[in-house]
PDB file of C-alpha atoms and ligand atoms in Angstrom:
ATOM      1  CA  MET A 191     -21.222  -1.700   3.598  1.00 58.00           C
ATOM      2  CA  ASP A 192     -22.064  -5.283   2.367  1.00 71.00           C
ATOM      3  CA  ASP A 193     -21.949  -8.303   4.397  1.00 78.00           C
ATOM      4  CA  PHE A 194     -18.886  -9.680   2.833  1.00 78.00           C
ATOM      5  CA  TYR A 195     -16.975  -6.474   3.419  1.00 80.00           C
ATOM      6  CA  ARG A 196     -18.244  -6.256   6.967  1.00 84.00           C
ATOM      7  CA  ASP A 197     -17.148  -9.864   7.750  1.00 88.00           C
ATOM      8  CA  TYR A 198     -13.749  -8.988   6.315  1.00 87.00           C
ATOM      9  CA  LEU A 199     -13.437  -5.956   8.549  1.00 87.00           C
ATOM     10  CA  ILE A 200     -14.412  -7.952  11.586  1.00 88.00           C
ATOM     11  CA  GLU A 201     -11.915 -10.570  10.813  1.00 90.00           C
ATOM     12  CA  LEU A 202      -9.179  -7.830  10.406  1.00 89.00           C
ATOM     13  CA  GLY A 203     -10.202  -6.166  13.565  1.00 87.00           C
ATOM     14  CA  ARG A 204      -9.725  -9.506  15.342  1.00 89.00           C
ATOM     15  CA  ASN A 205      -6.435 -10.510  13.675  1.00 92.00           C
ATOM     16  CA  PRO A 206      -4.927  -7.324  12.433  1.00 94.00           C
ATOM     17  CA  HIS A 207      -1.821  -7.234  10.092  1.00 95.00           C
ATOM     18  CA  ASN A 208       1.446  -5.710  11.465  1.00 97.00           C
ATOM     19  CA  TYR A 209       0.331  -6.009  15.142  1.00 97.00           C
ATOM     20  CA  GLY A 210       3.055  -6.017  17.723  1.00 97.00           C
ATOM     21  CA  HIS A 211       6.117  -4.199  18.626  1.00 98.00           C
ATOM     22  CA  LEU A 212       9.603  -3.438  16.980  1.00 98.00           C
ATOM     23  CA  GLU A 213      12.837  -4.060  18.899  1.00 95.00           C
ATOM     24  CA  HIS A 214      14.525  -0.756  18.238  1.00 95.00           C
ATOM     25  CA  PRO A 215      12.050   1.477  16.421  1.00 97.00           C
ATOM     26  CA  ASP A 216      13.280   4.678  14.860  1.00 96.00           C
ATOM     27  CA  ALA A 217      10.029   6.500  15.777  1.00 96.00           C
ATOM     28  CA  ALA A 218       7.056   5.721  17.876  1.00 97.00           C
ATOM     29  CA  PHE A 219       3.912   7.583  18.783  1.00 98.00           C
ATOM     30  CA  GLU A 220       0.777   6.796  20.731  1.00 98.00           C
ATOM     31  CA  ASP A 221      -2.533   8.564  20.923  1.00 98.00           C
ATOM     32  CA  LEU A 222      -6.011   7.845  21.867  1.00 97.00           C
ATOM     33  CA  ASN A 223      -9.644   8.730  20.801  1.00 96.00           C
ATOM     34  CA  PRO A 224     -11.369   9.445  24.074  1.00 94.00           C
ATOM     35  CA  THR A 225     -14.856   9.339  22.627  1.00 93.00           C
ATOM     36  CA  CYS A 226     -14.581   5.558  21.859  1.00 95.00           C
ATOM     37  CA  GLY A 227     -11.649   4.646  24.048  1.00 96.00           C
ATOM     38  CA  ASP A 228      -9.429   3.579  21.235  1.00 97.00           C
ATOM     39  CA  ARG A 229      -5.706   3.618  21.828  1.00 97.00           C
ATOM     40  CA  ILE A 230      -3.102   3.031  19.208  1.00 98.00           C
ATOM     41  CA  ARG A 231       0.584   3.101  19.209  1.00 98.00           C
ATOM     42  CA  ILE A 232       2.659   2.845  16.077  1.00 98.00           C
ATOM     43  CA  GLU A 233       6.266   2.020  15.893  1.00 98.00           C
ATOM     44  CA  LEU A 234       8.370   2.152  12.816  1.00 97.00           C
ATOM     45  CA  LYS A 235      11.889   1.715  11.283  1.00 97.00           C
ATOM     46  CA  LEU A 236      13.152   3.739   8.363  1.00 96.00           C
ATOM     47  CA  ASP A 237      15.838   2.690   5.895  1.00 95.00           C
ATOM     48  CA  ALA A 238      18.701   4.796   4.548  1.00 94.00           C
ATOM     49  CA  SER A 239      16.538   6.457   1.907  1.00 94.00           C
ATOM     50  CA  HIS A 240      13.852   7.406   4.362  1.00 94.00           C
ATOM     51  CA  ARG A 241      11.310   4.780   3.486  1.00 97.00           C
ATOM     52  CA  ILE A 242       9.315   2.928   6.000  1.00 97.00           C
ATOM     53  CA  ALA A 243      11.229  -0.425   6.314  1.00 97.00           C
ATOM     54  CA  ASP A 244       9.002  -1.886   8.951  1.00 98.00           C
ATOM     55  CA  ILE A 245       6.013  -0.849  10.967  1.00 98.00           C
ATOM     56  CA  LYS A 246       4.018  -2.273  13.854  1.00 98.00           C
ATOM     57  CA  PHE A 247       1.034  -1.088  15.766  1.00 98.00           C
ATOM     58  CA  SER A 248      -0.443  -2.046  19.094  1.00 97.00           C
ATOM     59  CA  GLY A 249      -3.142  -0.886  21.281  1.00 96.00           C
ATOM     60  CA  ARG A 250      -6.830  -1.704  21.630  1.00 92.00           C
ATOM     61  CA  GLY A 251     -10.178  -0.249  20.512  1.00 94.00           C
ATOM     62  CA  CYS A 252     -13.125  -0.932  18.542  1.00 93.00           C
ATOM     63  CA  MET A 253     -13.159  -3.025  15.319  1.00 92.00           C
ATOM     64  CA  ILE A 254     -12.970   0.077  13.053  1.00 93.00           C
ATOM     65  CA  SER A 255      -9.986   1.532  14.696  1.00 95.00           C
ATOM     66  CA  GLN A 256      -8.102  -1.808  14.602  1.00 95.00           C
ATOM     67  CA  ALA A 257      -9.124  -2.843  10.960  1.00 94.00           C
ATOM     68  CA  SER A 258      -8.359   0.724   9.686  1.00 95.00           C
ATOM     69  CA  THR A 259      -4.898   0.894  11.346  1.00 97.00           C
ATOM     70  CA  SER A 260      -4.202  -2.609  10.210  1.00 96.00           C
ATOM     71  CA  MET A 261      -4.787  -1.644   6.506  1.00 95.00           C
ATOM     72  CA  LEU A 262      -2.943   1.656   7.010  1.00 97.00           C
ATOM     73  CA  THR A 263       0.178  -0.044   8.091  1.00 97.00           C
ATOM     74  CA  ASP A 264       0.001  -2.406   5.129  1.00 96.00           C
ATOM     75  CA  ALA A 265      -0.299   0.687   2.822  1.00 96.00           C
ATOM     76  CA  ALA A 266       2.558   2.525   4.593  1.00 97.00           C
ATOM     77  CA  LYS A 267       5.072  -0.182   4.424  1.00 97.00           C
ATOM     78  CA  GLY A 268       7.740   0.778   1.849  1.00 97.00           C
ATOM     79  CA  LEU A 269       6.457   4.338   1.501  1.00 97.00           C
ATOM     80  CA  PRO A 270       8.979   7.261   1.626  1.00 97.00           C
ATOM     81  CA  VAL A 271       8.143   9.621   4.603  1.00 95.00           C
ATOM     82  CA  GLU A 272       7.035  12.428   2.226  1.00 95.00           C
ATOM     83  CA  ASP A 273       4.388  10.129   0.877  1.00 96.00           C
ATOM     84  CA  VAL A 274       3.218   9.046   4.251  1.00 96.00           C
ATOM     85  CA  MET A 275       2.535  12.751   5.080  1.00 95.00           C
ATOM     86  CA  LYS A 276       0.304  12.926   2.029  1.00 96.00           C
ATOM     87  CA  LEU A 277      -1.926  10.040   3.092  1.00 96.00           C
ATOM     88  CA  SER A 278      -5.479  11.354   3.385  1.00 94.00           C
ATOM     89  CA  HIS A 279      -8.661  10.394   5.007  1.00 92.00           C
ATOM     90  CA  ASP A 280      -9.923   9.388   1.525  1.00 92.00           C
ATOM     91  CA  LEU A 281      -7.526   6.419   1.643  1.00 91.00           C
ATOM     92  CA  ILE A 282      -9.005   5.367   5.048  1.00 92.00           C
ATOM     93  CA  LEU A 283     -12.584   5.690   3.735  1.00 90.00           C
ATOM     94  CA  GLU A 284     -11.603   3.757   0.596  1.00 90.00           C
ATOM     95  CA  ASN A 285     -10.071   1.026   2.823  1.00 88.00           C
ATOM     96  CA  LEU A 286     -13.308   0.898   4.917  1.00 88.00           C
ATOM     97  CA  GLY A 287     -15.474   0.396   1.952  1.00 85.00           C
ATOM     98  CA  GLY A 288     -16.293   3.991   1.063  1.00 80.00           C
ATOM     99  CA  SER A 289     -18.622   5.120   3.806  1.00 80.00           C
ATOM    100  CA  ILE A 290     -18.495   5.379   7.484  1.00 84.00           C
ATOM    101  CA  LEU A 291     -20.796   7.037  10.062  1.00 86.00           C
ATOM    102  CA  PRO A 292     -19.567  10.553  10.981  1.00 87.00           C
ATOM    103  CA  ALA A 293     -19.415   9.423  14.675  1.00 87.00           C
ATOM    104  CA  ARG A 294     -16.834   6.653  13.865  1.00 91.00           C
ATOM    105  CA  MET A 295     -14.705   8.943  11.802  1.00 93.00           C
ATOM    106  CA  LYS A 296     -12.207   9.456  14.707  1.00 95.00           C
ATOM    107  CA  CYS A 297     -12.076   5.711  15.166  1.00 95.00           C
ATOM    108  CA  ALA A 298     -11.098   5.324  11.499  1.00 95.00           C
ATOM    109  CA  THR A 299      -8.612   7.976  11.360  1.00 96.00           C
ATOM    110  CA  LEU A 300      -6.783   7.630  14.685  1.00 97.00           C
ATOM    111  CA  GLY A 301      -4.141   5.361  13.161  1.00 97.00           C
ATOM    112  CA  LEU A 302      -3.371   7.824  10.347  1.00 97.00           C
ATOM    113  CA  LYS A 303      -3.015  10.555  12.929  1.00 97.00           C
ATOM    114  CA  VAL A 304      -0.637   8.590  15.021  1.00 98.00           C
ATOM    115  CA  LEU A 305       1.406   7.502  12.109  1.00 98.00           C
ATOM    116  CA  LYS A 306       1.866  11.120  10.843  1.00 97.00           C
ATOM    117  CA  SER A 307       2.763  12.134  14.322  1.00 97.00           C
ATOM    118  CA  ALA A 308       5.431   9.414  14.575  1.00 97.00           C
ATOM    119  CA  VAL A 309       6.829  10.420  11.221  1.00 96.00           C
ATOM    120  CA  MET A 310       6.806  14.182  12.068  1.00 94.00           C
ATOM    121  CA  GLY A 311       8.570  13.599  15.313  1.00 92.00           C
ATOM    122  CA  GLU A 312      11.328  11.742  13.544  1.00 89.00           C
ATOM    123  CA  VAL A 313      11.758  14.157  10.669  1.00 89.00           C
ATOM    124  CA  ALA A 314      11.934  16.978  13.250  1.00 89.00           C
ATOM    125  CA  SER A 315      14.811  15.185  14.948  1.00 88.00           C
ATOM    126  CA  TRP A 316      16.913  15.042  11.809  1.00 86.00           C
ATOM    127  CA  PRO A 317      19.879  17.513  11.489  1.00 84.00           C
ATOM    128  CA  ASP A 318      18.878  20.629   9.477  1.00 79.00           C
ATOM    129  CA  GLU A 319      20.844  20.057   6.223  1.00 71.00           C
ATOM    130  CA  SER A 320      20.254  23.754   4.994  1.00 67.00           C
ATOM    131  CA  THR A 321      22.571  25.184   7.595  1.00 62.00           C
TER     132      THR A 321
HETATM  133 ZN1   ZN B 428     -13.504   3.482  18.002  1.00 61.14          ZN
END
């Protein structure tokens, strides 16, 4: 990781995008990474075509968890829920500059795990259209 990128991540960790709460979220989920103490909550709103209309996250934790979730919420905005479920750890690694210590992998991917759990919980609550 070069210095410029490192500074960018530190800044993003301090002032993350999409930080806060939504008034009436359609879905929300919270989880933590006990090995580091990171805790992340994601709230989202879906539009009529099941795209992410708005997304906010809150919680606290290390710079990597905060910066990574900030970039993830930027990427998720506007995506259909099917595409959210396809987001992979590769995107997270790419966002973080390509490499990360294995020990910090859980910090980096916590936001993605929480986002997918929120989406899955919401999708599971939809009426089954096949019956
Ligand atoms: Zn962490």
